[in-house]
Amino acid sequence: MDTRSKLEDKELAQIERFIRETPIEVDLVNRTMNKYESKRNTQQLKSFKTRRKIRQRIMTMTVSAAMIFSLVFITGLISPTMAATMKEVPILSSIFKLAGDLGLQTADEKGLSTKLHTSVTHEGFTLGISEVVYDGTRVSIAIERPHIENENEKETLQERISDIKLFINDVPINSFAPENSNSIGIMMHPGKDNDSAIIEFADLRNQGGRPFPEQFDLTMSTTITGIQDPLKIDIPVKNKIEDYVTLQPNVSRDYDNIRFTVKKIELTPITTNITTQKVLTDNSKFSLSPLAMAIGVDIFDDQGNKLKLISGNGWNDPNGSDQIMDYRLHPFESIPKTITLKPYVQLYEDYQMGIHQLDENGESKIQYIPELEVTLPINSQNN
């Protein structure tokens, strides 16, 4: 039963409004959530030429703000809705936490990412780097521009960025790619809003390239629409992952003239990386095989849950008969007893034009190839 008087409700509303409007809310929310270490900030109150009683009350409210927040969930004085709203104040929210990538959310929550406050400004445009994570399989960088109230910005940050160039320890990133191969792809994913985005890339070590160092200095140069000269910014990158699982099963299945092999499985708290190889056993050119080129893979745990695909990269010699592919997916919530790979072929209305068959939900239709399906036990010993 709610026994608070109307007067108490009115006073509480005033306190809540005071807390929302004072800068101390940043530290208070973090302290309440027990997510980050406390930082004591002292605020100086200006002298007011008013009665001492009023001045003391204002000072008491400021000092007591932390106590009120720490009792939110015990006393029920502030509703859960308000508490949730306070946690989701945009200025407090990590791009990784809200971007919809389970691995990046985990990195943010478990302290596996590196928080940064790096930015560069040119011709009035500021590009900032707030967070970076590297787990040995992929590098993800949270970028953002300051949000200006009432500014009519028609283009998103993602739309304004182009021509990204990356250097690892002052060496072009493509020097890590295999000889005579594709370049290392640079992807950009949506961030938490129009003012943010996530830049992501991975090495091609499973395709014959060199692995990235465990720690390196990354230089990013990018062109911004409406700005003449590229923006350049330096980003420290470090692999903080200690617990991971690596398996090399080399299990194969055959269908028609295609041999499908699961070569490597890498599990980190941030990424599931699956390396596969497709070989045309009749030695025909891989690039000329519509069936082989159209094959994708879905990954399931032992409970039948399908992992969400994040990105991937592959390599094949233009004149060769095989392709090595990396699939990067969301991490498993816990290490499963087994995982199942289900290769499939995408169905097309017109393959030459790239027109897919669509289901009732507007999604591309696929057809699984049971002859190529592989189920593998997972030994969770760390490597």
mmCIF file of C-alpha atoms in Angstrom:
data_model
loop_
_atom_site.group_PDB
_atom_site.id
_atom_site.type_symbol
_atom_site.label_atom_id
_atom_site.label_comp_id
_atom_site.label_asym_id
_atom_site.label_seq_id
_atom_site.Cartn_x
_atom_site.Cartn_y
_atom_site.Cartn_z
ATOM 1 C CA MET A 1 0.000 0.000 0.000
ATOM 2 C CA ASP A 2 1.294 3.446 -0.873
ATOM 3 C CA THR A 3 1.284 5.513 2.330
ATOM 4 C CA ARG A 4 3.096 8.593 1.012
ATOM 5 C CA SER A 5 1.252 11.869 1.384
ATOM 6 C CA LYS A 6 0.704 14.277 -1.478
ATOM 7 C CA LEU A 7 3.215 16.611 0.115
ATOM 8 C CA GLU A 8 5.836 13.864 0.156
ATOM 9 C CA ASP A 9 5.082 13.071 -3.488
ATOM 10 C CA LYS A 10 5.514 16.739 -4.372
ATOM 11 C CA GLU A 11 8.830 16.947 -2.527
ATOM 12 C CA LEU A 12 10.010 13.728 -4.184
ATOM 13 C CA ALA A 13 9.134 15.108 -7.610
ATOM 14 C CA GLN A 14 11.177 18.205 -6.852
ATOM 15 C CA ILE A 15 14.140 16.065 -5.781
ATOM 16 C CA GLU A 16 13.881 13.906 -8.913
ATOM 17 C CA ARG A 17 13.762 17.005 -11.120
ATOM 18 C CA PHE A 18 16.754 18.477 -9.276
ATOM 19 C CA ILE A 19 18.755 15.279 -9.785
ATOM 20 C CA ARG A 20 17.912 15.124 -13.497
ATOM 21 C CA GLU A 21 19.007 18.718 -14.015
ATOM 22 C CA THR A 22 22.321 18.604 -12.145
ATOM 23 C CA PRO A 23 25.562 17.335 -13.780
ATOM 24 C CA ILE A 24 26.198 15.018 -10.835
ATOM 25 C CA GLU A 25 23.747 12.523 -12.398
ATOM 26 C CA VAL A 26 26.572 10.990 -14.485
ATOM 27 C CA ASP A 27 28.434 9.725 -11.470
ATOM 28 C CA LEU A 28 25.291 8.882 -9.518
ATOM 29 C CA VAL A 29 23.851 6.620 -12.188
ATOM 30 C CA ASN A 30 27.140 4.821 -12.662
ATOM 31 C CA ARG A 31 27.518 4.372 -8.919
ATOM 32 C CA THR A 32 23.954 3.057 -8.613
ATOM 33 C CA MET A 33 24.424 0.493 -11.353
ATOM 34 C CA ASN A 34 27.751 -0.632 -9.816
ATOM 35 C CA LYS A 35 29.139 -0.624 -13.329
ATOM 36 C CA TYR A 36 32.017 1.730 -13.165
ATOM 37 C CA GLU A 37 34.283 2.897 -10.360
ATOM 38 C CA SER A 38 33.064 5.858 -8.386
ATOM 39 C CA LYS A 39 34.591 9.242 -9.020
ATOM 40 C CA ARG A 40 34.042 11.849 -6.376
ATOM 41 C CA ASN A 41 33.178 15.215 -7.778
ATOM 42 C CA THR A 42 32.650 18.154 -5.446
ATOM 43 C CA GLN A 43 30.346 20.896 -6.527
ATOM 44 C CA GLN A 44 30.723 24.399 -5.202
ATOM 45 C CA LEU A 45 27.428 26.094 -4.472
ATOM 46 C CA LYS A 46 27.249 29.807 -5.081
ATOM 47 C CA SER A 47 26.424 32.011 -2.133
ATOM 48 C CA PHE A 48 22.819 32.988 -2.015
ATOM 49 C CA LYS A 49 21.774 36.135 -0.151
ATOM 50 C CA THR A 50 18.769 34.409 1.289
ATOM 51 C CA ARG A 51 17.819 32.862 4.562
ATOM 52 C CA ARG A 52 20.191 30.288 6.036
ATOM 53 C CA LYS A 53 17.450 27.691 6.242
ATOM 54 C CA ILE A 54 16.842 27.675 2.482
ATOM 55 C CA ARG A 55 20.577 27.549 1.754
ATOM 56 C CA GLN A 56 21.021 24.562 4.060
ATOM 57 C CA ARG A 57 18.146 22.739 2.395
ATOM 58 C CA ILE A 58 19.654 23.166 -1.076
ATOM 59 C CA MET A 59 23.036 21.951 0.132
ATOM 60 C CA THR A 60 21.437 18.982 1.884
ATOM 61 C CA MET A 61 19.610 17.966 -1.300
ATOM 62 C CA THR A 62 22.870 18.059 -3.291
ATOM 63 C CA VAL A 63 24.808 15.997 -0.762
ATOM 64 C CA SER A 64 21.937 13.545 -0.314
ATOM 65 C CA ALA A 65 21.397 12.896 -4.025
ATOM 66 C CA ALA A 66 23.679 9.862 -4.017
ATOM 67 C CA MET A 67 21.856 8.413 -0.999
ATOM 68 C CA ILE A 68 18.497 8.779 -2.724
ATOM 69 C CA PHE A 69 19.728 6.974 -5.837
ATOM 70 C CA SER A 70 21.357 4.193 -3.819
ATOM 71 C CA LEU A 71 17.988 3.534 -2.152
ATOM 72 C CA VAL A 72 15.947 3.572 -5.362
ATOM 73 C CA PHE A 73 15.385 -0.156 -5.580
ATOM 74 C CA ILE A 74 15.115 -0.681 -1.802
ATOM 75 C CA THR A 75 12.603 1.967 -0.837
ATOM 76 C CA GLY A 76 10.636 2.124 -4.080
ATOM 77 C CA LEU A 77 10.518 5.905 -3.810
ATOM 78 C CA ILE A 78 11.477 6.286 -7.482
ATOM 79 C CA SER A 79 9.667 4.129 -10.005
ATOM 80 C CA PRO A 80 11.491 1.422 -12.030
ATOM 81 C CA THR A 81 10.465 3.306 -15.163
ATOM 82 C CA MET A 82 12.358 6.391 -14.055
ATOM 83 C CA ALA A 83 15.393 4.306 -13.089
ATOM 84 C CA ALA A 84 15.432 2.665 -16.521
ATOM 85 C CA THR A 85 15.088 6.055 -18.167
ATOM 86 C CA MET A 86 18.046 7.413 -16.208
ATOM 87 C CA LYS A 87 20.191 4.485 -17.375
ATOM 88 C CA GLU A 88 19.337 5.152 -21.002
ATOM 89 C CA VAL A 89 20.238 8.854 -21.067
ATOM 90 C CA PRO A 90 21.939 9.099 -24.513
ATOM 91 C CA ILE A 91 25.054 10.861 -23.285
ATOM 92 C CA LEU A 92 25.727 7.967 -20.898
ATOM 93 C CA SER A 93 25.117 5.159 -23.375
ATOM 94 C CA SER A 94 27.933 3.188 -24.953
ATOM 95 C CA ILE A 95 27.724 2.749 -28.718
ATOM 96 C CA PHE A 96 28.709 -0.904 -28.301
ATOM 97 C CA LYS A 97 25.983 -1.452 -25.708
ATOM 98 C CA LEU A 98 23.186 -0.199 -27.961
ATOM 99 C CA ALA A 99 24.389 -1.280 -31.418
ATOM 100 C CA GLY A 100 22.625 -4.673 -31.400
ATOM 101 C CA ASP A 101 25.811 -6.776 -31.492
ATOM 102 C CA LEU A 102 25.813 -9.270 -28.598
ATOM 103 C CA GLY A 103 29.602 -9.594 -28.643
ATOM 104 C CA LEU A 104 30.189 -5.848 -28.468
ATOM 105 C CA GLN A 105 27.630 -5.563 -25.675
ATOM 106 C CA THR A 106 29.556 -8.237 -23.767
ATOM 107 C CA ALA A 107 32.839 -6.413 -24.363
ATOM 108 C CA ASP A 108 31.376 -3.203 -22.969
ATOM 109 C CA GLU A 109 29.789 -4.859 -19.934
ATOM 110 C CA LYS A 110 32.781 -7.023 -18.985
ATOM 111 C CA GLY A 111 35.481 -4.416 -19.489
ATOM 112 C CA LEU A 112 36.979 -6.158 -22.524
ATOM 113 C CA SER A 113 36.950 -3.005 -24.629
ATOM 114 C CA THR A 114 39.217 0.029 -24.374
ATOM 115 C CA LYS A 115 37.446 3.298 -23.583
ATOM 116 C CA LEU A 116 38.873 6.270 -25.450
ATOM 117 C CA HIS A 117 38.315 10.010 -25.589
ATOM 118 C CA THR A 118 40.111 10.703 -28.855
ATOM 119 C CA SER A 119 38.857 13.149 -31.455
ATOM 120 C CA VAL A 120 39.956 15.275 -34.376
ATOM 121 C CA THR A 121 38.338 18.462 -35.703
ATOM 122 C CA HIS A 122 38.651 19.885 -39.201
ATOM 123 C CA GLU A 123 36.620 22.651 -40.853
ATOM 124 C CA GLY A 124 34.177 22.611 -37.952
ATOM 125 C CA PHE A 125 33.522 18.870 -38.105
ATOM 126 C CA THR A 126 34.578 16.704 -35.140
ATOM 127 C CA LEU A 127 35.055 12.940 -35.374
ATOM 128 C CA GLY A 128 35.499 11.100 -32.097
ATOM 129 C CA ILE A 129 36.578 7.587 -31.097
ATOM 130 C CA SER A 130 34.868 6.429 -27.904
ATOM 131 C CA GLU A 131 35.631 2.711 -27.727
ATOM 132 C CA VAL A 132 37.634 -0.039 -29.439
ATOM 133 C CA VAL A 133 37.718 -3.800 -28.988
ATOM 134 C CA TYR A 134 39.937 -6.524 -30.450
ATOM 135 C CA ASP A 135 39.522 -10.201 -29.594
ATOM 136 C CA GLY A 136 42.039 -11.711 -32.004
ATOM 137 C CA THR A 137 39.401 -12.230 -34.697
ATOM 138 C CA ARG A 138 37.920 -8.795 -35.399
ATOM 139 C CA VAL A 139 38.645 -5.160 -34.579
ATOM 140 C CA SER A 140 35.620 -2.954 -33.857
ATOM 141 C CA ILE A 141 35.839 0.830 -33.457
ATOM 142 C CA ALA A 142 33.019 3.037 -32.152
ATOM 143 C CA ILE A 143 33.016 6.414 -33.900
ATOM 144 C CA GLU A 144 30.739 9.395 -33.328
ATOM 145 C CA ARG A 145 30.164 13.052 -34.020
ATOM 146 C CA PRO A 146 28.784 15.502 -31.435
ATOM 147 C CA HIS A 147 25.015 15.811 -31.514
ATOM 148 C CA ILE A 148 23.925 19.413 -31.845
ATOM 149 C CA GLU A 149 20.360 20.182 -30.793
ATOM 150 C CA ASN A 150 18.125 21.731 -33.448
ATOM 151 C CA GLU A 151 20.722 21.118 -36.155
ATOM 152 C CA ASN A 152 19.101 19.807 -39.321
ATOM 153 C CA GLU A 153 21.641 17.119 -40.254
ATOM 154 C CA LYS A 154 20.107 15.197 -43.151
ATOM 155 C CA GLU A 155 22.960 12.722 -43.614
ATOM 156 C CA THR A 156 23.888 10.167 -40.980
ATOM 157 C CA LEU A 157 27.499 9.866 -39.873
ATOM 158 C CA GLN A 158 27.694 6.582 -41.754
ATOM 159 C CA GLU A 159 26.557 8.308 -44.949
ATOM 160 C CA ARG A 160 29.105 11.113 -44.622
ATOM 161 C CA ILE A 161 32.115 8.798 -44.270
ATOM 162 C CA SER A 162 33.932 7.320 -47.262
ATOM 163 C CA ASP A 163 37.352 6.208 -48.461
ATOM 164 C CA ILE A 164 38.604 4.765 -45.171
ATOM 165 C CA LYS A 165 42.319 3.945 -45.101
ATOM 166 C CA LEU A 166 43.921 2.026 -42.219
ATOM 167 C CA PHE A 167 47.544 1.670 -41.145
ATOM 168 C CA ILE A 168 48.899 -0.727 -38.512
ATOM 169 C CA ASN A 169 52.073 0.619 -36.918
ATOM 170 C CA ASP A 170 52.378 2.969 -39.925
ATOM 171 C CA VAL A 171 52.123 0.070 -42.407
ATOM 172 C CA PRO A 172 49.132 -0.128 -44.813
ATOM 173 C CA ILE A 173 46.670 -2.739 -43.615
ATOM 174 C CA ASN A 174 46.682 -4.556 -46.947
ATOM 175 C CA SER A 175 50.304 -5.553 -46.326
ATOM 176 C CA PHE A 176 48.784 -8.149 -43.964
ATOM 177 C CA ALA A 177 46.700 -9.694 -46.770
ATOM 178 C CA PRO A 178 47.799 -12.835 -48.671
ATOM 179 C CA GLU A 179 49.948 -12.307 -51.733
ATOM 180 C CA ASN A 180 47.977 -11.947 -54.970
ATOM 181 C CA SER A 181 44.715 -11.885 -53.026
ATOM 182 C CA ASN A 182 41.759 -9.737 -52.172
ATOM 183 C CA SER A 183 42.422 -6.728 -49.992
ATOM 184 C CA ILE A 184 41.314 -6.695 -46.359
ATOM 185 C CA GLY A 185 37.717 -5.546 -46.254
ATOM 186 C CA ILE A 186 36.631 -2.635 -44.069
ATOM 187 C CA MET A 187 32.991 -2.736 -42.981
ATOM 188 C CA MET A 188 30.822 -0.102 -41.367
ATOM 189 C CA HIS A 189 27.792 -0.976 -39.229
ATOM 190 C CA PRO A 190 25.109 1.296 -37.760
ATOM 191 C CA GLY A 191 25.817 2.621 -34.277
ATOM 192 C CA LYS A 192 23.306 3.567 -31.586
ATOM 193 C CA ASP A 193 21.930 6.545 -33.573
ATOM 194 C CA ASN A 194 22.508 8.710 -36.655
ATOM 195 C CA ASP A 195 25.511 10.362 -35.017
ATOM 196 C CA SER A 196 27.465 7.136 -34.506
ATOM 197 C CA ALA A 197 28.734 4.094 -36.393
ATOM 198 C CA ILE A 198 31.013 1.092 -35.943
ATOM 199 C CA ILE A 199 33.984 0.440 -38.211
ATOM 200 C CA GLU A 200 35.069 -3.186 -38.312
ATOM 201 C CA PHE A 201 37.754 -5.258 -40.015
ATOM 202 C CA ALA A 202 39.592 -8.562 -39.594
ATOM 203 C CA ASP A 203 42.793 -10.125 -40.833
ATOM 204 C CA LEU A 204 43.028 -12.886 -43.438
ATOM 205 C CA ARG A 205 45.340 -15.200 -41.503
ATOM 206 C CA ASN A 206 43.094 -18.198 -42.224
ATOM 207 C CA GLN A 207 43.400 -17.432 -45.948
ATOM 208 C CA GLY A 208 47.195 -17.204 -45.923
ATOM 209 C CA GLY A 209 47.663 -13.636 -44.723
ATOM 210 C CA ARG A 210 49.596 -12.380 -41.703
ATOM 211 C CA PRO A 211 47.812 -12.118 -38.335
ATOM 212 C CA PHE A 212 47.475 -8.738 -36.712
ATOM 213 C CA PRO A 213 49.743 -8.107 -33.691
ATOM 214 C CA GLU A 214 48.251 -8.564 -30.219
ATOM 215 C CA GLN A 215 48.762 -4.836 -29.665
ATOM 216 C CA PHE A 216 49.292 -2.097 -32.240
ATOM 217 C CA ASP A 217 48.823 1.557 -33.100
ATOM 218 C CA LEU A 218 46.112 2.022 -35.704
ATOM 219 C CA THR A 219 45.939 5.137 -37.868
ATOM 220 C CA MET A 220 42.651 5.830 -39.631
ATOM 221 C CA SER A 221 42.268 8.300 -42.466
ATOM 222 C CA THR A 222 38.808 8.997 -43.840
ATOM 223 C CA THR A 223 37.024 11.416 -46.126
ATOM 224 C CA ILE A 224 34.004 13.324 -44.816
ATOM 225 C CA THR A 225 31.402 14.690 -47.225
ATOM 226 C CA GLY A 226 31.743 18.459 -47.489
ATOM 227 C CA ILE A 227 35.279 18.582 -46.086
ATOM 228 C CA GLN A 228 38.164 18.921 -48.496
ATOM 229 C CA ASP A 229 40.999 17.208 -46.626
ATOM 230 C CA PRO A 230 40.786 13.738 -45.031
ATOM 231 C CA LEU A 231 40.579 13.439 -41.262
ATOM 232 C CA LYS A 232 43.337 11.402 -39.628
ATOM 233 C CA ILE A 233 43.192 9.931 -36.140
ATOM 234 C CA ASP A 234 45.381 7.530 -34.109
ATOM 235 C CA ILE A 235 43.798 4.666 -32.152
ATOM 236 C CA PRO A 236 45.543 2.304 -29.691
ATOM 237 C CA VAL A 237 44.394 -1.313 -30.129
ATOM 238 C CA LYS A 238 44.993 -4.199 -27.713
ATOM 239 C CA ASN A 239 43.669 -7.748 -27.471
ATOM 240 C CA LYS A 240 42.310 -8.128 -23.932
ATOM 241 C CA ILE A 241 40.891 -11.635 -24.370
ATOM 242 C CA GLU A 242 42.478 -14.362 -22.254
ATOM 243 C CA ASP A 243 39.810 -17.088 -22.352
ATOM 244 C CA TYR A 244 39.038 -18.562 -25.749
ATOM 245 C CA VAL A 245 38.570 -21.909 -27.471
ATOM 246 C CA THR A 246 40.244 -22.934 -30.728
ATOM 247 C CA LEU A 247 39.473 -26.199 -32.521
ATOM 248 C CA GLN A 248 40.721 -27.565 -35.844
ATOM 249 C CA PRO A 249 38.370 -30.457 -36.658
ATOM 250 C CA ASN A 250 39.075 -30.747 -40.420
ATOM 251 C CA VAL A 251 35.843 -32.693 -40.912
ATOM 252 C CA SER A 252 34.579 -32.978 -44.506
ATOM 253 C CA ARG A 253 31.310 -33.762 -46.289
ATOM 254 C CA ASP A 254 30.662 -34.273 -50.019
ATOM 255 C CA TYR A 255 27.780 -33.328 -52.285
ATOM 256 C CA ASP A 256 27.874 -33.520 -56.074
ATOM 257 C CA ASN A 257 31.325 -32.128 -56.997
ATOM 258 C CA ILE A 258 31.641 -30.039 -53.802
ATOM 259 C CA ARG A 259 33.680 -31.022 -50.749
ATOM 260 C CA PHE A 260 32.831 -28.951 -47.680
ATOM 261 C CA THR A 261 35.368 -28.918 -44.814
ATOM 262 C CA VAL A 262 35.163 -27.331 -41.374
ATOM 263 C CA LYS A 263 38.764 -26.279 -40.849
ATOM 264 C CA LYS A 264 38.739 -24.136 -37.711
ATOM 265 C CA ILE A 265 36.452 -22.968 -34.898
ATOM 266 C CA GLU A 266 37.371 -20.005 -32.686
ATOM 267 C CA LEU A 267 35.162 -19.053 -29.742
ATOM 268 C CA THR A 268 35.737 -15.861 -27.740
ATOM 269 C CA PRO A 269 33.371 -13.936 -25.458
ATOM 270 C CA ILE A 270 32.947 -11.482 -28.335
ATOM 271 C CA THR A 271 32.966 -13.500 -31.567
ATOM 272 C CA THR A 272 32.316 -16.965 -32.959
ATOM 273 C CA ASN A 273 34.619 -17.420 -35.957
ATOM 274 C CA ILE A 274 34.127 -20.426 -38.247
ATOM 275 C CA THR A 275 36.612 -21.173 -41.047
ATOM 276 C CA THR A 276 35.426 -23.423 -43.871
ATOM 277 C CA GLN A 277 36.797 -24.603 -47.196
ATOM 278 C CA LYS A 278 34.845 -25.512 -50.310
ATOM 279 C CA VAL A 279 36.674 -27.519 -52.978
ATOM 280 C CA LEU A 280 35.437 -28.511 -56.423
ATOM 281 C CA THR A 281 36.592 -32.114 -56.689
ATOM 282 C CA ASP A 282 36.533 -32.081 -60.504
ATOM 283 C CA ASN A 283 39.163 -29.266 -60.463
ATOM 284 C CA SER A 284 36.865 -26.838 -62.251
ATOM 285 C CA LYS A 285 37.186 -23.114 -61.585
ATOM 286 C CA PHE A 286 35.466 -22.144 -58.377
ATOM 287 C CA SER A 287 34.533 -18.705 -59.692
ATOM 288 C CA LEU A 288 32.590 -20.336 -62.558
ATOM 289 C CA SER A 289 30.429 -22.555 -60.318
ATOM 290 C CA PRO A 290 27.091 -20.857 -59.498
ATOM 291 C CA LEU A 291 26.233 -23.537 -56.934
ATOM 292 C CA ALA A 292 29.525 -23.310 -55.051
ATOM 293 C CA MET A 293 29.491 -19.516 -55.098
ATOM 294 C CA ALA A 294 25.934 -19.412 -53.709
ATOM 295 C CA ILE A 295 26.545 -21.673 -50.694
ATOM 296 C CA GLY A 296 26.270 -20.095 -47.256
ATOM 297 C CA VAL A 297 26.280 -21.618 -43.760
ATOM 298 C CA ASP A 298 23.985 -21.357 -40.736
ATOM 299 C CA ILE A 299 25.417 -22.194 -37.301
ATOM 300 C CA PHE A 300 23.352 -23.760 -34.479
ATOM 301 C CA ASP A 301 24.094 -24.693 -30.871
ATOM 302 C CA ASP A 302 23.031 -27.955 -29.209
ATOM 303 C CA GLN A 303 19.631 -26.419 -28.333
ATOM 304 C CA GLY A 304 18.850 -25.504 -31.924
ATOM 305 C CA ASN A 305 19.504 -21.777 -31.490
ATOM 306 C CA LYS A 306 20.903 -20.126 -34.630
ATOM 307 C CA LEU A 307 23.752 -17.663 -34.256
ATOM 308 C CA LYS A 308 23.369 -14.268 -35.889
ATOM 309 C CA LEU A 309 25.842 -13.576 -38.687
ATOM 310 C CA ILE A 310 27.897 -10.396 -38.252
ATOM 311 C CA SER A 311 30.202 -10.439 -41.258
ATOM 312 C CA GLY A 312 32.591 -12.631 -43.176
ATOM 313 C CA ASN A 313 35.385 -12.690 -45.695
ATOM 314 C CA GLY A 314 36.663 -15.252 -48.146
ATOM 315 C CA TRP A 315 39.442 -15.830 -50.586
ATOM 316 C CA ASN A 316 39.783 -17.890 -53.727
ATOM 317 C CA ASP A 317 42.337 -17.904 -56.503
ATOM 318 C CA PRO A 318 40.585 -16.685 -59.682
ATOM 319 C CA ASN A 319 41.937 -19.741 -61.475
ATOM 320 C CA GLY A 320 41.667 -22.106 -58.499
ATOM 321 C CA SER A 321 39.089 -24.707 -57.528
ATOM 322 C CA ASP A 322 38.622 -23.863 -53.844
ATOM 323 C CA GLN A 323 37.485 -21.095 -51.512
ATOM 324 C CA ILE A 324 38.406 -20.488 -47.855
ATOM 325 C CA MET A 325 35.783 -18.556 -45.924
ATOM 326 C CA ASP A 326 35.592 -16.983 -42.456
ATOM 327 C CA TYR A 327 32.147 -16.513 -40.911
ATOM 328 C CA ARG A 328 31.998 -14.166 -37.914
ATOM 329 C CA LEU A 329 28.915 -14.548 -35.761
ATOM 330 C CA HIS A 330 27.563 -13.552 -32.366
ATOM 331 C CA PRO A 331 29.151 -15.417 -29.440
ATOM 332 C CA PHE A 332 27.441 -18.343 -27.740
ATOM 333 C CA GLU A 333 25.882 -17.344 -24.411
ATOM 334 C CA SER A 334 27.688 -20.366 -22.953
ATOM 335 C CA ILE A 335 29.974 -22.956 -24.540
ATOM 336 C CA PRO A 336 27.657 -25.577 -26.112
ATOM 337 C CA LYS A 337 28.265 -29.314 -26.052
ATOM 338 C CA THR A 338 28.039 -29.412 -29.841
ATOM 339 C CA ILE A 339 27.615 -27.045 -32.762
ATOM 340 C CA THR A 340 25.999 -27.827 -36.085
ATOM 341 C CA LEU A 341 26.884 -26.255 -39.420
ATOM 342 C CA LYS A 342 24.118 -26.360 -42.021
ATOM 343 C CA PRO A 343 25.281 -25.298 -45.489
ATOM 344 C CA TYR A 344 22.563 -23.905 -47.718
ATOM 345 C CA VAL A 345 22.126 -22.487 -51.173
ATOM 346 C CA GLN A 346 20.328 -19.225 -51.837
ATOM 347 C CA LEU A 347 17.447 -19.488 -54.268
ATOM 348 C CA TYR A 348 17.320 -17.008 -57.146
ATOM 349 C CA GLU A 349 14.671 -15.779 -59.521
ATOM 350 C CA ASP A 350 17.502 -14.652 -61.800
ATOM 351 C CA TYR A 351 21.050 -15.610 -60.780
ATOM 352 C CA GLN A 352 22.749 -13.451 -63.422
ATOM 353 C CA MET A 353 20.833 -10.380 -62.256
ATOM 354 C CA GLY A 354 21.224 -11.310 -58.574
ATOM 355 C CA ILE A 355 17.452 -11.366 -57.970
ATOM 356 C CA HIS A 356 16.587 -13.597 -54.999
ATOM 357 C CA GLN A 357 13.431 -15.571 -54.362
ATOM 358 C CA LEU A 358 11.656 -14.044 -51.360
ATOM 359 C CA ASP A 359 9.440 -15.596 -48.697
ATOM 360 C CA GLU A 360 6.270 -14.088 -47.203
ATOM 361 C CA ASN A 361 8.404 -11.920 -44.884
ATOM 362 C CA GLY A 362 10.479 -10.508 -47.713
ATOM 363 C CA GLU A 363 13.532 -12.563 -46.719
ATOM 364 C CA SER A 364 15.690 -14.421 -49.237
ATOM 365 C CA LYS A 365 14.708 -18.054 -49.591
ATOM 366 C CA ILE A 366 17.320 -20.713 -48.867
ATOM 367 C CA GLN A 367 17.487 -24.481 -49.219
ATOM 368 C CA TYR A 368 19.636 -26.528 -46.836
ATOM 369 C CA ILE A 369 21.962 -29.205 -48.228
ATOM 370 C CA PRO A 370 21.690 -32.078 -45.697
ATOM 371 C CA GLU A 371 24.557 -33.990 -47.324
ATOM 372 C CA LEU A 372 26.968 -31.226 -46.224
ATOM 373 C CA GLU A 373 25.669 -30.828 -42.652
ATOM 374 C CA VAL A 374 28.282 -31.253 -39.893
ATOM 375 C CA THR A 375 27.784 -31.620 -36.119
ATOM 376 C CA LEU A 376 30.894 -31.279 -33.970
ATOM 377 C CA PRO A 377 31.551 -31.765 -30.236
ATOM 378 C CA ILE A 378 33.085 -28.773 -28.472
ATOM 379 C CA ASN A 379 35.924 -29.269 -26.014
ATOM 380 C CA SER A 380 35.790 -26.155 -23.851
ATOM 381 C CA GLN A 381 39.420 -26.320 -22.759
ATOM 382 C CA ASN A 382 41.011 -22.902 -23.244
ATOM 383 C CA ASN A 383 43.862 -22.446 -25.671
#
